[in-house]
Coordinates of C-alpha atoms in Angstrom, one line a residue:
Chain A
D1 CA 0.0 0.0 0.0
V2 CA 1.2 3.5 -0.8
K3 CA 1.8 5.5 2.3
V4 CA 1.8 9.2 2.5
T5 CA 2.9 10.3 6.0
Q6 CA 2.4 13.8 7.5
S7 CA 4.6 14.0 10.5
S8 CA 2.4 16.4 12.5
R9 CA -1.3 15.7 13.0
Y10 CA -2.0 18.8 15.2
L11 CA 0.0 21.9 15.6
V12 CA -0.6 25.2 17.5
K13 CA 1.6 28.1 16.6
R14 CA 1.6 31.8 17.3
T15 CA 1.3 34.6 14.7
G16 CA 4.6 35.4 13.1
E17 CA 6.2 32.0 13.8
K18 CA 7.8 30.0 11.0
V19 CA 6.0 26.7 10.4
F20 CA 7.2 23.6 8.6
L21 CA 4.8 20.9 7.6
E22 CA 6.5 17.7 6.4
C23 CA 5.2 15.1 4.0
V24 CA 6.9 11.8 3.1
Q25 CA 5.8 9.2 0.6
D26 CA 7.2 5.7 0.2
M27 CA 6.2 4.6 -3.3
D28 CA 8.6 6.6 -5.5
H29 CA 5.9 8.9 -6.8
E30 CA 7.1 11.7 -9.0
N31 CA 4.2 14.1 -8.1
M32 CA 3.5 15.7 -4.8
F33 CA 0.9 18.2 -3.8
W34 CA -0.1 20.4 -0.9
Y35 CA -3.7 21.4 -0.4
R36 CA -5.6 23.2 2.4
Q37 CA -9.1 22.4 3.3
D38 CA -11.6 24.9 4.8
P39 CA -15.3 24.6 5.5
G40 CA -17.4 25.7 2.6
L41 CA -14.3 26.2 0.4
G42 CA -13.3 22.6 -0.2
L43 CA -9.7 21.7 -1.1
R44 CA -7.5 24.3 -2.7
L45 CA -4.2 23.6 -4.2
I46 CA -1.3 25.6 -2.7
Y47 CA 1.8 24.2 -4.4
F48 CA 2.8 21.1 -6.3
S49 CA 5.9 19.4 -7.6
Y50 CA 6.6 17.1 -10.5
D51 CA 10.2 16.4 -9.7
V52 CA 13.0 17.0 -7.2
K53 CA 13.9 20.6 -6.8
M54 CA 10.9 21.5 -8.9
K55 CA 7.9 23.4 -7.7
E56 CA 4.8 25.0 -9.3
K57 CA 2.3 27.5 -7.7
G58 CA -1.2 26.3 -7.3
D59 CA -4.3 28.4 -6.8
I60 CA -3.4 30.0 -3.4
P61 CA 0.4 30.1 -3.0
E62 CA 0.5 33.5 -1.2
G63 CA 2.1 33.2 2.2
Y64 CA 3.5 29.8 1.5
S65 CA 6.7 28.2 0.1
V66 CA 7.8 24.7 -0.5
S67 CA 10.9 22.6 -0.6
R68 CA 11.6 19.3 -2.4
E69 CA 15.2 18.3 -1.9
K70 CA 14.5 14.6 -2.1
K71 CA 11.9 12.7 -4.2
E72 CA 10.1 11.3 -1.2
R73 CA 9.8 14.5 0.8
F74 CA 7.8 17.6 0.1
S75 CA 7.7 20.3 2.8
L76 CA 5.3 23.2 3.1
I77 CA 6.7 26.3 4.8
L78 CA 4.8 29.2 6.3
E79 CA 7.4 31.9 6.7
S80 CA 5.4 34.0 9.1
A81 CA 2.2 32.3 10.2
S82 CA -1.0 34.3 10.3
T83 CA -4.4 33.5 11.8
N84 CA -6.0 33.1 8.3
Q85 CA -3.7 30.2 7.7
T86 CA -5.5 28.2 10.4
S87 CA -6.7 25.2 8.4
M88 CA -6.4 21.5 7.7
Y89 CA -3.4 20.9 5.4
L90 CA -3.4 17.8 3.2
C91 CA -0.4 16.3 1.3
A92 CA -0.9 14.0 -1.6
S93 CA 1.3 12.1 -4.1
S94 CA 0.8 10.3 -7.5
Y95 CA 2.7 8.7 -10.3
Y96 CA 3.4 10.9 -13.3
N97 CA 1.3 8.8 -15.7
G98 CA -1.5 11.1 -16.8
A99 CA -4.1 9.5 -14.7
N100 CA -2.9 11.4 -11.6
V101 CA -4.6 9.1 -9.1
L102 CA -3.8 10.9 -5.8
T103 CA -3.0 9.2 -2.5
F104 CA -3.5 11.5 0.5
G105 CA -1.9 11.7 3.9
A106 CA -4.0 11.9 7.1
G107 CA -3.7 15.7 7.3
S108 CA -2.2 18.3 9.6
R109 CA -4.5 20.5 11.6
L110 CA -2.8 23.8 12.1
T111 CA -4.1 26.5 14.5
V112 CA -2.4 29.9 14.5
L113 CA -3.2 32.0 17.5
Chain B
K1 CA -12.5 28.1 -15.2
Q2 CA -13.5 24.7 -14.1
E3 CA -16.0 24.6 -11.2
V4 CA -17.2 21.5 -9.4
T5 CA -20.4 21.4 -7.5
Q6 CA -21.8 18.7 -5.3
I7 CA -25.5 18.5 -4.3
P8 CA -26.8 17.9 -1.7
A9 CA -24.3 19.4 0.8
A10 CA -25.6 17.1 3.5
L11 CA -27.7 14.0 3.6
S12 CA -29.1 11.9 6.4
V13 CA -30.7 8.5 5.6
P14 CA -31.7 5.4 7.5
E15 CA -29.7 2.3 7.2
G16 CA -30.5 0.1 4.2
E17 CA -31.4 2.8 1.8
N18 CA -30.0 3.1 -1.7
L19 CA -28.7 6.6 -2.3
V20 CA -27.3 8.8 -5.0
L21 CA -24.7 11.6 -4.6
N22 CA -24.4 14.1 -7.4
C23 CA -21.4 15.9 -8.8
S24 CA -21.4 18.4 -11.7
F25 CA -18.6 20.2 -13.5
T26 CA -18.6 23.1 -15.9
D27 CA -15.9 22.1 -18.4
S28 CA -16.3 18.7 -20.0
A29 CA -12.6 18.6 -21.1
I30 CA -11.5 16.4 -18.3
Y31 CA -9.0 13.4 -18.2
N32 CA -10.8 11.6 -15.4
L33 CA -13.0 12.0 -12.4
Q34 CA -12.4 10.6 -8.9
W35 CA -14.7 10.0 -5.9
F36 CA -13.1 10.2 -2.5
R37 CA -14.3 9.5 1.0
Q38 CA -13.2 11.6 4.0
D39 CA -13.8 10.6 7.6
P40 CA -13.9 13.5 10.2
G41 CA -10.4 14.9 10.9
K42 CA -8.8 12.5 8.4
G43 CA -7.3 12.5 5.0
L44 CA -9.0 11.4 1.8
T45 CA -9.4 7.8 0.6
S46 CA -9.8 7.2 -3.1
L47 CA -13.0 5.2 -3.9
L48 CA -13.4 5.1 -7.6
L49 CA -11.6 6.6 -10.7
I50 CA -13.5 7.0 -14.0
Q51 CA -11.4 7.8 -17.1
S52 CA -12.9 10.2 -19.5
S53 CA -13.5 7.4 -22.0
Q54 CA -15.4 5.3 -19.5
R55 CA -19.1 5.5 -18.5
E56 CA -19.0 3.9 -15.0
Q57 CA -16.9 2.1 -12.4
T58 CA -18.0 -0.3 -9.7
S59 CA -16.5 -1.3 -6.4
G60 CA -18.5 -3.4 -4.1
R61 CA -21.7 -1.5 -3.1
L62 CA -20.4 1.6 -4.9
N63 CA -21.1 2.5 -8.5
A64 CA -19.9 5.8 -10.1
S65 CA -21.2 7.0 -13.5
L66 CA -19.8 9.7 -15.7
D67 CA -21.6 11.7 -18.4
K68 CA -18.9 14.0 -19.7
S69 CA -21.1 15.8 -22.3
S70 CA -23.5 16.9 -19.6
G71 CA -20.9 17.5 -17.0
R72 CA -22.3 15.1 -14.5
S73 CA -21.2 12.2 -12.3
T74 CA -23.2 10.3 -9.7
L75 CA -22.1 8.0 -6.9
Y76 CA -24.6 5.3 -6.1
I77 CA -24.3 3.6 -2.7
A78 CA -26.4 0.4 -2.4
A79 CA -27.8 -0.8 0.9
S80 CA -26.2 2.0 3.0
Q81 CA -24.7 1.2 6.4
P82 CA -23.7 3.4 9.4
G83 CA -20.1 2.8 8.4
D84 CA -20.7 4.7 5.2
S85 CA -21.1 7.9 7.2
A86 CA -18.5 10.3 5.9
T87 CA -18.0 13.2 3.6
Y88 CA -17.8 12.2 -0.1
L89 CA -15.9 14.4 -2.5
C90 CA -15.6 14.3 -6.2
A91 CA -12.7 15.8 -8.2
V92 CA -12.0 16.3 -11.9
Y93 CA -8.6 16.2 -13.4
T94 CA -7.7 18.6 -16.2
D95 CA -4.2 20.0 -15.8
K96 CA -4.8 19.7 -12.0
L97 CA -7.2 18.1 -9.7
I98 CA -10.2 20.3 -8.8
F99 CA -12.4 19.3 -5.9
G100 CA -16.1 19.8 -5.1
T101 CA -17.0 20.9 -1.6
G102 CA -18.4 17.5 -0.7
T103 CA -21.6 15.8 0.5
R104 CA -21.7 15.0 4.2
L105 CA -23.5 11.7 4.6
Q106 CA -25.0 10.3 7.8
V107 CA -26.5 6.9 7.8
F108 CA -28.4 6.1 11.0
P109 CA -29.3 2.7 12.4

């Protein structure tokens, strides 16, 4: 079974702190994605990556950056957390085969005070 | 711009009922459509994937259909059980995966 592991299930941070959300997948997937999920807004794509050291902006990249130094790891970085970044963050990965069948991690619930 | 809508937003049914969840999308130029299940506070689990050339897919008590020309998909759940209670999301893939806001299903005993 493909596993996508998000290391932190629940985080509480203060406004202005730097936040790292880590995601690791163990099936050699080329593609990795970060979404945030908010009530009434659904899942929105923040950033994605098709290869190591490669990144593309999604629909709502403002306030976020990402890092992909190794194929299996995709990190989401909040340089200076704000209260409007309180959300559920979901990482996903897939093969680069056109079908783009995503496998999701369990999610990281971030609260910014 | 592709938009994905799911109706109803919430549904509560007694155990044993057959039910249909609806998903509509505005741009028919899709590669595939996926249905996901999400339990409270958890990630998403892929249920069914329908390629654009397919009309339906089945897995156990679940059947998903796709009518690309009309921009619609349905997820049919047969003989619903309390364990089916979850939020169901559909997503269409064009150059990226675009999600609907989901249908929250509660099946009561």
